[in-house]
Tab-separated table of N, CA and C in Angstrom:
chain	number	residue	atom	x	y	z
A	1	MET	N	-77.112	-10.794	2.496
A	1	MET	CA	-75.957	-10.460	1.380
A	1	MET	C	-74.574	-10.694	2.015
A	2	ARG	N	-74.347	-10.113	3.385
A	2	ARG	CA	-73.115	-10.318	3.940
A	2	ARG	C	-72.692	-11.694	4.158
A	3	LYS	N	-73.716	-12.738	4.479
A	3	LYS	CA	-73.202	-14.015	4.583
A	3	LYS	C	-72.744	-14.519	3.357
A	4	PHE	N	-73.497	-13.983	1.971
A	4	PHE	CA	-72.999	-14.679	0.693
A	4	PHE	C	-71.743	-14.288	0.488
A	5	LEU	N	-71.495	-12.865	0.757
A	5	LEU	CA	-70.028	-12.203	0.408
A	5	LEU	C	-69.210	-12.915	1.195
A	6	SER	N	-69.239	-13.093	2.630
A	6	SER	CA	-68.462	-14.070	3.444
A	6	SER	C	-67.939	-15.257	2.863
A	7	MET	N	-69.165	-16.025	2.547
A	7	MET	CA	-68.978	-17.382	1.960
A	7	MET	C	-68.078	-17.249	0.819
A	8	PHE	N	-68.296	-16.410	0.030
A	8	PHE	CA	-67.731	-16.358	-1.375
A	8	PHE	C	-66.190	-16.048	-1.026
A	9	LEU	N	-65.864	-15.068	-0.088
A	9	LEU	CA	-64.376	-14.919	0.195
A	9	LEU	C	-63.793	-16.109	0.818
A	10	VAL	N	-64.429	-16.939	1.698
A	10	VAL	CA	-64.113	-18.102	2.365
A	10	VAL	C	-63.600	-19.198	1.310
A	11	LEU	N	-64.554	-19.197	0.330
A	11	LEU	CA	-64.123	-20.337	-0.679
A	11	LEU	C	-63.245	-19.865	-1.697
A	12	GLY	N	-63.141	-18.586	-1.913
A	12	GLY	CA	-61.818	-18.212	-2.655
A	12	GLY	C	-60.528	-18.337	-1.979
A	13	MET	N	-60.580	-18.069	-0.743
A	13	MET	CA	-59.296	-18.391	-0.016
A	13	MET	C	-58.973	-19.970	0.032
A	14	MET	N	-59.929	-20.702	0.178
A	14	MET	CA	-59.700	-22.314	0.137
A	14	MET	C	-59.042	-22.684	-1.009
A	15	PHE	N	-59.622	-22.177	-2.203
A	15	PHE	CA	-59.100	-22.255	-3.330
A	15	PHE	C	-57.689	-21.956	-3.705
A	16	ALA	N	-57.415	-20.915	-3.352
A	16	ALA	CA	-56.216	-20.150	-3.248
A	16	ALA	C	-55.169	-21.073	-2.438
A	17	LEU	N	-55.393	-21.420	-1.258
A	17	LEU	CA	-54.595	-22.368	-0.469
A	17	LEU	C	-54.332	-23.654	-0.954
A	18	VAL	N	-55.416	-24.189	-1.674
A	18	VAL	CA	-55.112	-25.518	-2.218
A	18	VAL	C	-54.253	-25.430	-3.495
A	19	GLY	N	-54.455	-24.432	-4.122
A	19	GLY	CA	-53.723	-24.149	-5.251
A	19	GLY	C	-52.152	-23.985	-5.071
A	20	CYS	N	-52.006	-23.180	-3.958
A	20	CYS	CA	-50.584	-23.041	-3.530
A	20	CYS	C	-49.906	-24.319	-3.052
A	21	ASN	N	-50.846	-25.165	-2.275
A	21	ASN	CA	-50.226	-26.273	-1.639
A	21	ASN	C	-50.006	-27.396	-2.978
A	22	GLU	N	-50.589	-27.380	-3.904
A	22	GLU	CA	-50.388	-28.329	-5.060
A	22	GLU	C	-49.076	-27.885	-5.821
A	23	GLY	N	-48.926	-26.492	-5.783
A	23	GLY	CA	-47.446	-26.155	-6.438
A	23	GLY	C	-46.412	-26.436	-5.711
A	24	GLU	N	-46.539	-26.587	-4.223
A	24	GLU	CA	-45.723	-27.024	-3.333
A	24	GLU	C	-45.052	-28.255	-3.698
A	25	ALA	N	-46.213	-29.169	-3.895
A	25	ALA	CA	-45.827	-30.541	-4.151
A	25	ALA	C	-45.148	-30.932	-5.317
A	26	SER	N	-45.531	-30.072	-6.285
A	26	SER	CA	-44.809	-30.303	-7.629
A	26	SER	C	-43.355	-29.719	-7.520
A	27	LYS	N	-43.243	-28.810	-6.700
A	27	LYS	CA	-41.834	-28.152	-6.530
A	27	LYS	C	-40.958	-29.336	-5.891
A	28	LYS	N	-41.487	-30.026	-4.784
A	28	LYS	CA	-40.824	-31.043	-4.213
A	28	LYS	C	-40.596	-32.144	-4.929
A	29	GLU	N	-41.361	-32.538	-5.858
A	29	GLU	CA	-41.097	-33.653	-6.943
A	29	GLU	C	-39.731	-33.282	-7.731
A	30	ASP	N	-39.689	-31.803	-8.399
A	30	ASP	CA	-38.718	-31.278	-9.164
A	30	ASP	C	-37.503	-31.457	-8.460
A	31	VAL	N	-37.396	-30.951	-7.054
A	31	VAL	CA	-36.250	-31.128	-6.356
A	31	VAL	C	-35.714	-32.386	-6.170
A	32	GLU	N	-36.558	-33.376	-5.921
A	32	GLU	CA	-36.301	-34.885	-5.633
A	32	GLU	C	-35.567	-35.295	-7.015
A	33	GLU	N	-36.171	-35.195	-8.168
A	33	GLU	CA	-35.622	-35.515	-9.353
A	33	GLU	C	-34.263	-34.743	-9.481
A	34	ILE	N	-33.976	-33.616	-9.413
A	34	ILE	CA	-32.741	-33.070	-9.709
A	34	ILE	C	-31.523	-33.772	-8.738
A	35	GLU	N	-32.122	-33.986	-7.319
A	35	GLU	CA	-31.092	-34.641	-6.400
A	35	GLU	C	-30.778	-36.052	-6.831
A	36	ASN	N	-31.800	-36.663	-7.380
A	36	ASN	CA	-31.536	-38.046	-7.741
A	36	ASN	C	-30.508	-37.948	-8.986
A	37	ASP	N	-30.918	-37.136	-9.919
A	37	ASP	CA	-29.867	-36.905	-11.199
A	37	ASP	C	-28.550	-36.684	-10.717
A	38	GLY	N	-28.339	-35.900	-9.620
A	38	GLY	CA	-27.029	-35.478	-9.230
A	38	GLY	C	-26.110	-36.718	-8.596
A	39	SER	N	-27.229	-37.599	-7.713
A	39	SER	CA	-26.299	-38.893	-7.149
A	39	SER	C	-26.201	-39.861	-8.161
A	40	ASP	N	-26.678	-39.976	-9.099
A	40	ASP	CA	-26.349	-40.740	-10.344
A	40	ASP	C	-25.016	-40.464	-11.058
A	41	THR	N	-24.715	-39.291	-11.075
A	41	THR	CA	-23.640	-38.963	-11.923
A	41	THR	C	-22.263	-38.602	-10.790
A	42	LYS	N	-22.495	-38.787	-9.700
A	42	LYS	CA	-21.408	-38.657	-8.746
A	42	LYS	C	-20.186	-39.396	-8.935
A	43	LYS	N	-20.383	-40.828	-9.225
A	43	LYS	CA	-19.251	-41.720	-9.426
A	43	LYS	C	-18.623	-41.261	-10.560
A	44	GLU	N	-19.239	-40.680	-11.597
A	44	GLU	CA	-18.390	-40.271	-12.848
A	44	GLU	C	-17.753	-38.932	-12.669
A	45	ASP	N	-18.253	-38.194	-11.668
A	45	ASP	CA	-17.547	-36.938	-11.347
A	45	ASP	C	-16.279	-37.013	-10.463
A	46	GLU	N	-16.329	-38.280	-9.803
A	46	GLU	CA	-15.151	-38.424	-8.953
A	46	GLU	C	-13.788	-38.291	-9.610
A	47	LYS	N	-13.743	-38.872	-10.885
A	47	LYS	CA	-12.423	-38.936	-11.583
A	47	LYS	C	-11.738	-37.571	-11.735
A	48	VAL	N	-10.590	-37.404	-11.669
A	48	VAL	CA	-9.697	-36.358	-11.710
A	48	VAL	C	-9.160	-36.453	-13.093
A	49	TYR	N	-9.104	-35.316	-13.855
A	49	TYR	CA	-8.575	-35.509	-15.158
A	49	TYR	C	-7.258	-34.535	-15.159
A	50	GLY	N	-6.513	-34.822	-16.362
A	50	GLY	CA	-5.111	-33.948	-16.416
A	50	GLY	C	-5.104	-33.342	-17.773
A	51	ILE	N	-3.901	-32.768	-18.122
A	51	ILE	CA	-3.705	-32.313	-19.460
A	51	ILE	C	-3.921	-33.402	-20.510
A	52	GLY	N	-4.436	-32.872	-21.518
A	52	GLY	CA	-4.625	-33.929	-22.861
A	52	GLY	C	-5.638	-34.752	-22.778
A	53	GLU	N	-6.439	-34.945	-21.551
A	53	GLU	CA	-7.481	-35.912	-21.243
A	53	GLU	C	-8.852	-35.422	-22.052
A	54	VAL	N	-9.467	-35.988	-22.811
A	54	VAL	CA	-10.601	-35.583	-23.510
A	54	VAL	C	-11.882	-35.841	-22.729
A	55	ILE	N	-12.541	-34.699	-22.463
A	55	ILE	CA	-13.924	-34.967	-21.807
A	55	ILE	C	-15.056	-34.878	-22.987
A	56	GLU	N	-15.948	-35.849	-22.711
A	56	GLU	CA	-17.092	-35.834	-23.805
A	56	GLU	C	-18.230	-35.521	-22.866
A	57	TYR	N	-18.945	-34.363	-23.433
A	57	TYR	CA	-20.224	-34.006	-22.776
A	57	TYR	C	-21.488	-34.503	-23.517
A	58	ALA	N	-22.131	-35.457	-23.013
A	58	ALA	CA	-23.249	-36.192	-23.707
A	58	ALA	C	-24.651	-36.060	-22.984
A	59	GLU	N	-25.627	-35.850	-23.636
A	59	GLU	CA	-27.028	-35.980	-23.217
A	59	GLU	C	-27.759	-37.115	-23.826
A	60	ASP	N	-28.405	-38.053	-22.940
A	60	ASP	CA	-29.094	-39.171	-23.414
A	60	ASP	C	-28.109	-40.051	-24.330
A	61	ASP	N	-26.876	-40.308	-23.796
A	61	ASP	CA	-25.948	-41.054	-24.511
A	61	ASP	C	-25.623	-40.500	-25.931
A	62	ASP	N	-25.819	-39.275	-26.111
A	62	ASP	CA	-25.558	-38.693	-27.398
A	62	ASP	C	-24.366	-37.616	-26.993
A	63	VAL	N	-23.083	-37.712	-27.500
A	63	VAL	CA	-22.044	-36.945	-27.470
A	63	VAL	C	-22.251	-35.516	-28.145
A	64	LYS	N	-22.370	-34.584	-27.365
A	64	LYS	CA	-22.768	-33.142	-27.973
A	64	LYS	C	-21.367	-32.450	-28.378
A	65	TYR	N	-20.438	-32.445	-27.285
A	65	TYR	CA	-19.225	-31.827	-27.695
A	65	TYR	C	-18.086	-32.603	-26.715
A	66	THR	N	-16.813	-32.312	-27.195
A	66	THR	CA	-15.683	-32.710	-26.393
A	66	THR	C	-14.819	-31.311	-26.116
A	67	PHE	N	-14.078	-31.677	-25.055
A	67	PHE	CA	-13.399	-30.575	-24.249
A	67	PHE	C	-12.128	-31.084	-23.800
A	68	VAL	N	-10.953	-30.344	-23.972
A	68	VAL	CA	-9.600	-30.753	-23.469
A	68	VAL	C	-8.810	-29.487	-23.215
A	69	ILE	N	-8.078	-29.697	-22.057
A	69	ILE	CA	-7.058	-28.757	-21.737
A	69	ILE	C	-5.646	-29.124	-22.414
A	70	ASN	N	-5.262	-28.243	-23.202
A	70	ASN	CA	-3.966	-28.606	-23.784
A	70	ASN	C	-2.779	-28.363	-23.101
A	71	SER	N	-2.976	-27.257	-22.247
A	71	SER	CA	-1.477	-26.779	-21.459
A	71	SER	C	-1.865	-25.767	-20.404
A	72	VAL	N	-0.956	-25.845	-19.504
A	72	VAL	CA	-1.082	-24.652	-18.185
A	72	VAL	C	0.383	-24.192	-18.191
A	73	SER	N	0.376	-22.991	-18.416
A	73	SER	CA	1.892	-22.422	-18.642
A	73	SER	C	1.930	-21.068	-17.595
A	74	LEU	N	3.061	-20.687	-17.313
A	74	LEU	CA	3.392	-19.421	-16.587
A	74	LEU	C	3.304	-18.283	-17.728
A	75	SER	N	2.672	-17.246	-17.304
A	75	SER	CA	2.812	-16.074	-18.271
A	75	SER	C	3.726	-14.866	-17.522
A	76	GLU	N	4.700	-14.557	-18.099
A	76	GLU	CA	5.465	-13.367	-17.750
A	76	GLU	C	4.810	-11.784	-18.035
A	77	GLU	N	3.849	-11.862	-19.001
A	77	GLU	CA	3.140	-10.756	-19.486
A	77	GLU	C	2.380	-10.169	-18.212
A	78	ARG	N	2.490	-8.984	-18.187
A	78	ARG	CA	1.609	-8.213	-17.130
A	78	ARG	C	0.633	-7.162	-17.885
A	79	ASN	N	-0.508	-7.036	-17.313
A	79	ASN	CA	-1.362	-5.914	-17.892
A	79	ASN	C	-0.962	-4.812	-16.922
A	80	GLN	N	-0.578	-3.599	-17.931
A	80	GLN	CA	-0.112	-2.272	-17.054
A	80	GLN	C	-1.311	-1.568	-16.563
A	81	PHE	N	-2.410	-1.937	-16.761
A	81	PHE	CA	-3.645	-1.324	-16.407
A	81	PHE	C	-4.329	-2.072	-15.206
A	82	GLU	N	-3.856	-3.460	-15.041
A	82	GLU	CA	-4.442	-4.061	-13.941
A	82	GLU	C	-3.939	-3.816	-12.639
A	83	GLU	N	-4.942	-3.473	-11.576
A	83	GLU	CA	-4.349	-3.135	-10.309
A	83	GLU	C	-3.969	-4.195	-9.332
A	84	SER	N	-4.445	-5.476	-9.693
A	84	SER	CA	-4.063	-6.469	-9.023
A	84	SER	C	-2.532	-6.915	-8.830
A	85	ASN	N	-1.936	-7.583	-8.109
A	85	ASN	CA	-0.670	-8.087	-8.170
A	85	ASN	C	-0.453	-9.362	-7.786
A	86	PRO	N	-0.838	-10.342	-8.771
A	86	PRO	CA	-0.817	-11.780	-8.425
A	86	PRO	C	0.537	-12.078	-8.347
A	87	ALA	N	0.651	-13.248	-7.506
A	87	ALA	CA	1.921	-14.106	-7.281
A	87	ALA	C	2.491	-14.543	-8.621
A	88	GLN	N	1.499	-15.109	-9.399
A	88	GLN	CA	1.757	-15.804	-10.725
A	88	GLN	C	0.551	-15.565	-11.577
A	89	VAL	N	0.975	-15.580	-12.830
A	89	VAL	CA	-0.184	-15.366	-13.931
A	89	VAL	C	-0.037	-16.616	-14.758
A	90	VAL	N	-1.022	-17.584	-14.787
A	90	VAL	CA	-1.055	-18.644	-15.659
A	90	VAL	C	-1.776	-18.598	-16.864
A	91	LYS	N	-1.480	-19.149	-17.938
A	91	LYS	CA	-2.302	-19.185	-19.191
A	91	LYS	C	-2.855	-20.686	-19.299
A	92	ILE	N	-4.117	-20.661	-19.417
A	92	ILE	CA	-4.726	-22.075	-19.692
A	92	ILE	C	-5.138	-22.107	-21.056
A	93	ASN	N	-4.569	-23.054	-22.036
A	93	ASN	CA	-4.915	-23.070	-23.263
A	93	ASN	C	-5.927	-24.598	-23.471
A	94	TYR	N	-7.070	-24.332	-24.082
A	94	TYR	CA	-7.957	-25.458	-24.140
A	94	TYR	C	-8.612	-25.549	-25.685
A	95	SER	N	-9.281	-26.380	-25.853
A	95	SER	CA	-9.981	-26.491	-27.199
A	95	SER	C	-11.211	-27.412	-27.090
A	96	TYR	N	-12.139	-27.208	-28.052
A	96	TYR	CA	-13.432	-27.924	-27.893
A	96	TYR	C	-14.201	-28.229	-29.353
A	97	GLU	N	-14.782	-29.211	-29.408
A	97	GLU	CA	-15.281	-29.481	-30.715
A	97	GLU	C	-16.722	-29.769	-30.641
A	98	ASN	N	-17.662	-29.113	-31.394
A	98	ASN	CA	-19.166	-29.342	-31.289
A	98	ASN	C	-19.367	-30.735	-32.134
A	99	VAL	N	-19.571	-31.722	-31.571
A	99	VAL	CA	-19.750	-33.074	-32.143
A	99	VAL	C	-21.111	-33.075	-32.663
A	100	ASN	N	-22.200	-32.762	-31.885
A	100	ASN	CA	-23.586	-33.138	-32.477
A	100	ASN	C	-24.386	-32.214	-31.700
A	101	ASP	N	-24.257	-31.007	-31.445
A	101	ASP	CA	-24.943	-30.010	-30.727
A	101	ASP	C	-25.658	-28.986	-31.541
A	102	ASP	N	-26.793	-29.162	-31.692
A	102	ASP	CA	-27.598	-28.112	-32.728
A	102	ASP	C	-27.303	-26.625	-32.274
A	103	GLU	N	-27.259	-26.506	-31.150
A	103	GLU	CA	-26.622	-25.196	-30.686
A	103	GLU	C	-25.230	-24.820	-30.825
A	104	ASP	N	-24.861	-23.710	-30.906
A	104	ASP	CA	-23.239	-23.466	-30.953
A	104	ASP	C	-22.855	-23.761	-29.468
A	105	VAL	N	-21.731	-24.200	-29.618
A	105	VAL	CA	-20.856	-24.441	-28.332
A	105	VAL	C	-19.896	-23.386	-27.953
A	106	TYR	N	-19.994	-22.762	-26.699
A	106	TYR	CA	-19.008	-21.671	-26.343
A	106	TYR	C	-18.664	-21.979	-25.166
A	107	ILE	N	-17.186	-22.115	-24.836
A	107	ILE	CA	-16.526	-22.454	-23.629
A	107	ILE	C	-15.683	-21.255	-23.501
A	108	SER	N	-15.994	-20.916	-22.063
A	108	SER	CA	-14.941	-19.698	-21.666
A	108	SER	C	-14.675	-19.724	-20.234
A	109	SER	N	-14.187	-18.699	-19.671
A	109	SER	CA	-13.927	-18.582	-18.254
A	109	SER	C	-14.916	-18.820	-17.246
A	110	MET	N	-16.264	-18.460	-17.883
A	110	MET	CA	-17.471	-18.552	-17.277
A	110	MET	C	-17.673	-20.034	-16.737
A	111	ASN	N	-16.921	-21.075	-17.437
A	111	ASN	CA	-17.391	-22.446	-17.218
A	111	ASN	C	-16.175	-22.836	-16.308
A	112	PHE	N	-15.251	-22.147	-15.827
A	112	PHE	CA	-14.155	-22.463	-15.126
A	112	PHE	C	-14.040	-21.853	-13.692
A	113	THR	N	-13.697	-22.533	-12.677
A	113	THR	CA	-13.340	-22.229	-11.210
A	113	THR	C	-11.700	-22.650	-11.146
A	114	VAL	N	-10.979	-21.756	-10.994
A	114	VAL	CA	-9.418	-22.217	-10.810
A	114	VAL	C	-9.048	-21.823	-9.309
A	115	VAL	N	-8.410	-22.824	-8.715
A	115	VAL	CA	-7.731	-22.852	-7.305
A	115	VAL	C	-6.215	-22.997	-7.334
A	116	ASP	N	-5.503	-22.265	-6.625
A	116	ASP	CA	-4.039	-22.362	-6.765
A	116	ASP	C	-3.683	-23.304	-5.816
A	117	GLY	N	-2.447	-23.489	-5.687
A	117	GLY	CA	-1.863	-24.439	-4.765
A	117	GLY	C	-2.029	-24.123	-3.138
A	118	GLY	N	-2.479	-23.066	-2.871
A	118	GLY	CA	-2.621	-22.576	-1.534
A	118	GLY	C	-4.214	-22.625	-1.021
A	119	GLY	N	-5.132	-23.114	-2.140
A	119	GLY	CA	-6.367	-23.338	-2.060
A	119	GLY	C	-7.108	-22.155	-2.087
A	120	ASN	N	-6.642	-21.025	-2.742
A	120	ASN	CA	-7.243	-19.887	-3.008
A	120	ASN	C	-8.094	-19.920	-4.240
A	121	VAL	N	-9.323	-19.413	-4.335
A	121	VAL	CA	-10.095	-19.303	-5.708
A	121	VAL	C	-9.580	-18.272	-6.310
A	122	CYS	N	-9.088	-18.220	-7.711
A	122	CYS	CA	-8.505	-17.181	-8.285
A	122	CYS	C	-9.284	-16.471	-9.354
A	123	ASP	N	-9.104	-15.234	-9.573
A	123	ASP	CA	-9.718	-14.520	-10.506
A	123	ASP	C	-9.163	-14.445	-11.836
A	124	THR	N	-9.822	-14.301	-13.018
A	124	THR	CA	-9.181	-14.128	-14.373
A	124	THR	C	-8.299	-12.910	-14.210
A	125	TYR	N	-7.480	-13.030	-15.171
A	125	TYR	CA	-6.519	-11.861	-15.349
A	125	TYR	C	-6.479	-11.358	-16.745
A	126	PRO	N	-6.714	-10.142	-16.902
A	126	PRO	CA	-6.678	-9.536	-18.427
A	126	PRO	C	-5.608	-9.503	-19.127
A	127	ASN	N	-5.435	-10.512	-20.110
A	127	ASN	CA	-4.046	-10.600	-20.903
A	127	ASN	C	-4.508	-10.945	-22.317
A	128	GLY	N	-3.699	-10.957	-23.137
A	128	GLY	CA	-4.035	-11.184	-24.579
A	128	GLY	C	-4.491	-12.729	-24.805
A	129	GLY	N	-3.859	-13.278	-25.899
A	129	GLY	CA	-4.055	-14.843	-26.149
A	129	GLY	C	-5.126	-14.927	-27.174
A	130	GLU	N	-5.374	-16.146	-27.360
A	130	GLU	CA	-6.503	-16.661	-28.352
A	130	GLU	C	-7.990	-16.504	-27.602
A	131	TYR	N	-8.799	-15.978	-28.154
A	131	TYR	CA	-10.085	-15.791	-27.671
A	131	TYR	C	-11.057	-16.918	-28.413
A	132	PRO	N	-11.661	-17.792	-27.400
A	132	PRO	CA	-12.525	-18.689	-27.940
A	132	PRO	C	-13.620	-18.222	-28.820
A	133	GLN	N	-14.290	-18.955	-29.828
A	133	GLN	CA	-15.232	-18.628	-30.515
A	133	GLN	C	-16.551	-19.764	-30.512
A	134	ALA	N	-17.655	-19.365	-30.703
A	134	ALA	CA	-18.934	-19.965	-30.834
A	134	ALA	C	-18.568	-21.104	-31.925
A	135	ALA	N	-18.729	-22.451	-31.711
A	135	ALA	CA	-18.610	-23.390	-32.621
A	135	ALA	C	-19.835	-24.190	-32.990
A	136	PRO	N	-20.254	-23.862	-34.217
A	136	PRO	CA	-21.387	-24.578	-34.884
A	136	PRO	C	-21.270	-26.167	-34.765
A	137	LYS	N	-22.218	-26.823	-35.031
A	137	LYS	CA	-22.107	-28.272	-35.158
A	137	LYS	C	-21.039	-28.651	-36.144
A	138	GLY	N	-20.038	-29.490	-35.863
A	138	GLY	CA	-19.069	-29.971	-36.756
A	138	GLY	C	-17.761	-29.001	-36.550
A	139	ALA	N	-17.699	-28.064	-35.895
A	139	ALA	CA	-16.706	-27.000	-35.796
A	139	ALA	C	-15.835	-27.311	-34.454
A	140	LYS	N	-14.780	-26.648	-34.474
A	140	LYS	CA	-13.884	-26.652	-33.483
A	140	LYS	C	-13.498	-25.202	-33.167
A	141	SER	N	-12.975	-25.116	-31.871
A	141	SER	CA	-12.454	-23.668	-31.481
A	141	SER	C	-11.579	-24.024	-30.359
A	142	SER	N	-10.575	-23.028	-29.926
A	142	SER	CA	-9.686	-23.035	-28.891
A	142	SER	C	-9.576	-21.727	-28.320
A	143	GLY	N	-8.902	-21.648	-27.115
A	143	GLY	CA	-9.007	-20.455	-26.452
A	143	GLY	C	-7.863	-20.392	-25.221
A	144	ASP	N	-7.426	-19.327	-24.884
A	144	ASP	CA	-6.708	-19.051	-23.792
A	144	ASP	C	-7.264	-18.339	-22.728
A	145	GLU	N	-7.221	-18.737	-21.501
A	145	GLU	CA	-7.788	-18.129	-20.312
A	145	GLU	C	-6.502	-17.708	-19.349
A	146	PHE	N	-6.399	-16.532	-18.859
A	146	PHE	CA	-5.342	-16.073	-17.852
A	146	PHE	C	-6.007	-16.050	-16.537
A	147	TYR	N	-5.274	-16.473	-15.525
A	147	TYR	CA	-5.724	-16.365	-14.093
A	147	TYR	C	-4.452	-15.871	-13.378
A	148	GLY	N	-4.785	-14.940	-12.375
A	148	GLY	CA	-3.833	-14.476	-11.459
A	148	GLY	C	-4.052	-15.351	-10.325
A	149	LEU	N	-2.770	-16.060	-9.856
A	149	LEU	CA	-2.804	-16.898	-8.676
A	149	LEU	C	-2.447	-16.148	-7.463
A	150	LYS	N	-2.965	-16.291	-6.333
A	150	LYS	CA	-2.735	-15.454	-5.142
A	150	LYS	C	-1.330	-16.063	-4.555
A	151	GLU	N	-0.950	-17.199	-4.649
A	151	GLU	CA	0.131	-17.944	-3.981
A	151	GLU	C	0.874	-18.598	-5.036
A	152	THR	N	2.224	-18.675	-5.057
A	152	THR	CA	3.217	-19.243	-5.885
A	152	THR	C	2.712	-20.722	-5.901
A	153	SER	N	2.512	-21.410	-7.030
A	153	SER	CA	2.049	-22.687	-7.176
A	153	SER	C	2.914	-23.461	-8.171
A	154	THR	N	2.945	-24.705	-8.033
A	154	THR	CA	3.475	-25.704	-9.014
A	154	THR	C	2.263	-26.396	-9.834
A	155	SER	N	1.076	-26.478	-9.310
A	155	SER	CA	-0.020	-26.914	-9.914
A	155	SER	C	-1.352	-26.211	-9.675
A	156	ILE	N	-2.489	-26.292	-10.440
A	156	ILE	CA	-3.768	-25.563	-9.936
A	156	ILE	C	-4.675	-26.766	-10.125
A	157	LYS	N	-5.852	-26.527	-9.426
A	157	LYS	CA	-7.135	-27.376	-9.612
A	157	LYS	C	-8.030	-26.634	-10.374
A	158	LEU	N	-8.696	-26.930	-11.482
A	158	LEU	CA	-9.689	-26.324	-12.268
A	158	LEU	C	-10.953	-27.420	-12.154
A	159	ARG	N	-12.059	-26.712	-12.053
A	159	ARG	CA	-13.375	-27.191	-11.972
A	159	ARG	C	-14.129	-26.647	-13.212
A	160	PHE	N	-14.515	-27.684	-14.119
A	160	PHE	CA	-15.209	-27.210	-15.258
A	160	PHE	C	-16.565	-27.636	-15.187
A	161	LYS	N	-17.445	-26.536	-15.424
A	161	LYS	CA	-18.955	-26.734	-15.400
A	161	LYS	C	-19.562	-26.774	-16.809
A	162	PRO	N	-19.751	-27.860	-17.432
A	162	PRO	CA	-20.255	-27.661	-18.670
A	162	PRO	C	-21.583	-26.970	-18.872
A	163	ALA	N	-22.410	-27.037	-17.880
A	163	ALA	CA	-23.834	-26.235	-17.825
A	163	ALA	C	-23.711	-25.243	-16.910
A	164	MET	N	-23.946	-23.971	-17.221
A	164	MET	CA	-23.609	-22.873	-16.338
A	164	MET	C	-24.765	-22.959	-14.983
A	165	PHE	N	-25.792	-23.661	-15.219
A	165	PHE	CA	-26.718	-23.652	-14.062
A	165	PHE	C	-27.229	-25.292	-13.738
A	166	GLY	N	-26.285	-25.727	-12.778
A	166	GLY	CA	-26.531	-27.022	-12.349
A	166	GLY	C	-25.769	-28.121	-13.203
A	167	GLY	N	-26.098	-29.268	-13.108
A	167	GLY	CA	-25.281	-30.302	-13.904
A	167	GLY	C	-24.155	-30.818	-13.285
A	168	PRO	N	-23.487	-31.812	-13.892
A	168	PRO	CA	-22.291	-32.453	-13.328
A	168	PRO	C	-21.122	-31.569	-13.652
A	169	GLU	N	-20.081	-31.530	-12.860
A	169	GLU	CA	-18.833	-30.702	-12.975
A	169	GLU	C	-17.538	-31.760	-13.121
A	170	VAL	N	-16.659	-31.348	-13.899
A	170	VAL	CA	-15.358	-32.257	-13.933
A	170	VAL	C	-14.421	-31.427	-13.232
A	171	GLN	N	-13.595	-32.451	-12.694
A	171	GLN	CA	-12.270	-32.091	-11.869
A	171	GLN	C	-10.989	-32.119	-12.504
A	172	PHE	N	-10.130	-31.080	-12.538
A	172	PHE	CA	-9.081	-31.407	-13.256
A	172	PHE	C	-7.850	-30.789	-11.977
A	173	GLU	N	-6.759	-31.722	-12.224
A	173	GLU	CA	-5.492	-31.338	-11.367
A	173	GLU	C	-4.383	-31.231	-12.558
A	174	LEU	N	-3.925	-29.858	-12.568
A	174	LEU	CA	-3.075	-29.628	-13.683
A	174	LEU	C	-1.727	-28.891	-13.461
A	175	PRO	N	-0.711	-29.579	-13.746
A	175	PRO	CA	0.802	-29.135	-13.254
A	175	PRO	C	1.088	-27.789	-14.316
A	176	ILE	N	1.566	-26.767	-13.577
A	176	ILE	CA	2.193	-25.662	-14.397
A	176	ILE	C	3.307	-25.717	-15.152
A	177	GLN	N	3.364	-25.871	-16.442
A	177	GLN	CA	4.561	-26.047	-17.135
A	177	GLN	C	5.318	-24.904	-17.506
């Protein structure tokens, strides 16, 4: 009885190890596909965009939505309840249109990383402005995002991430007007 139980235990462990090993192989394949996808789009991502340049976000050559930064300007308004004391506050005005995406398109500060002239990654700053809305297929929306710059700057860099988790990123260099 002991031999039978020991053999059963050994066989069970072998099946478990083989199953784990197959899972690792499929994970490696997934990683390679993602890396290959990233290298194919690198040339596209190297272009640096500016104010008024329209970005088209496409999947399988089908344009899903367009995105454009309309302006970057200094804001003299300060939030009396905000504890941070930024060197400057900038307002980024942008718009987007859901051209052909079945899901609503919503773009906000979650899609942005802002870097000031000194190379500092900047935080959002709580101010008023126009709030972006979810845009169903065929609709447009626009919004304002405010950022507190740590150093006085004449321009900012903005990284736009169309997909929150992975995917290509678009780089902007934007003068402050």
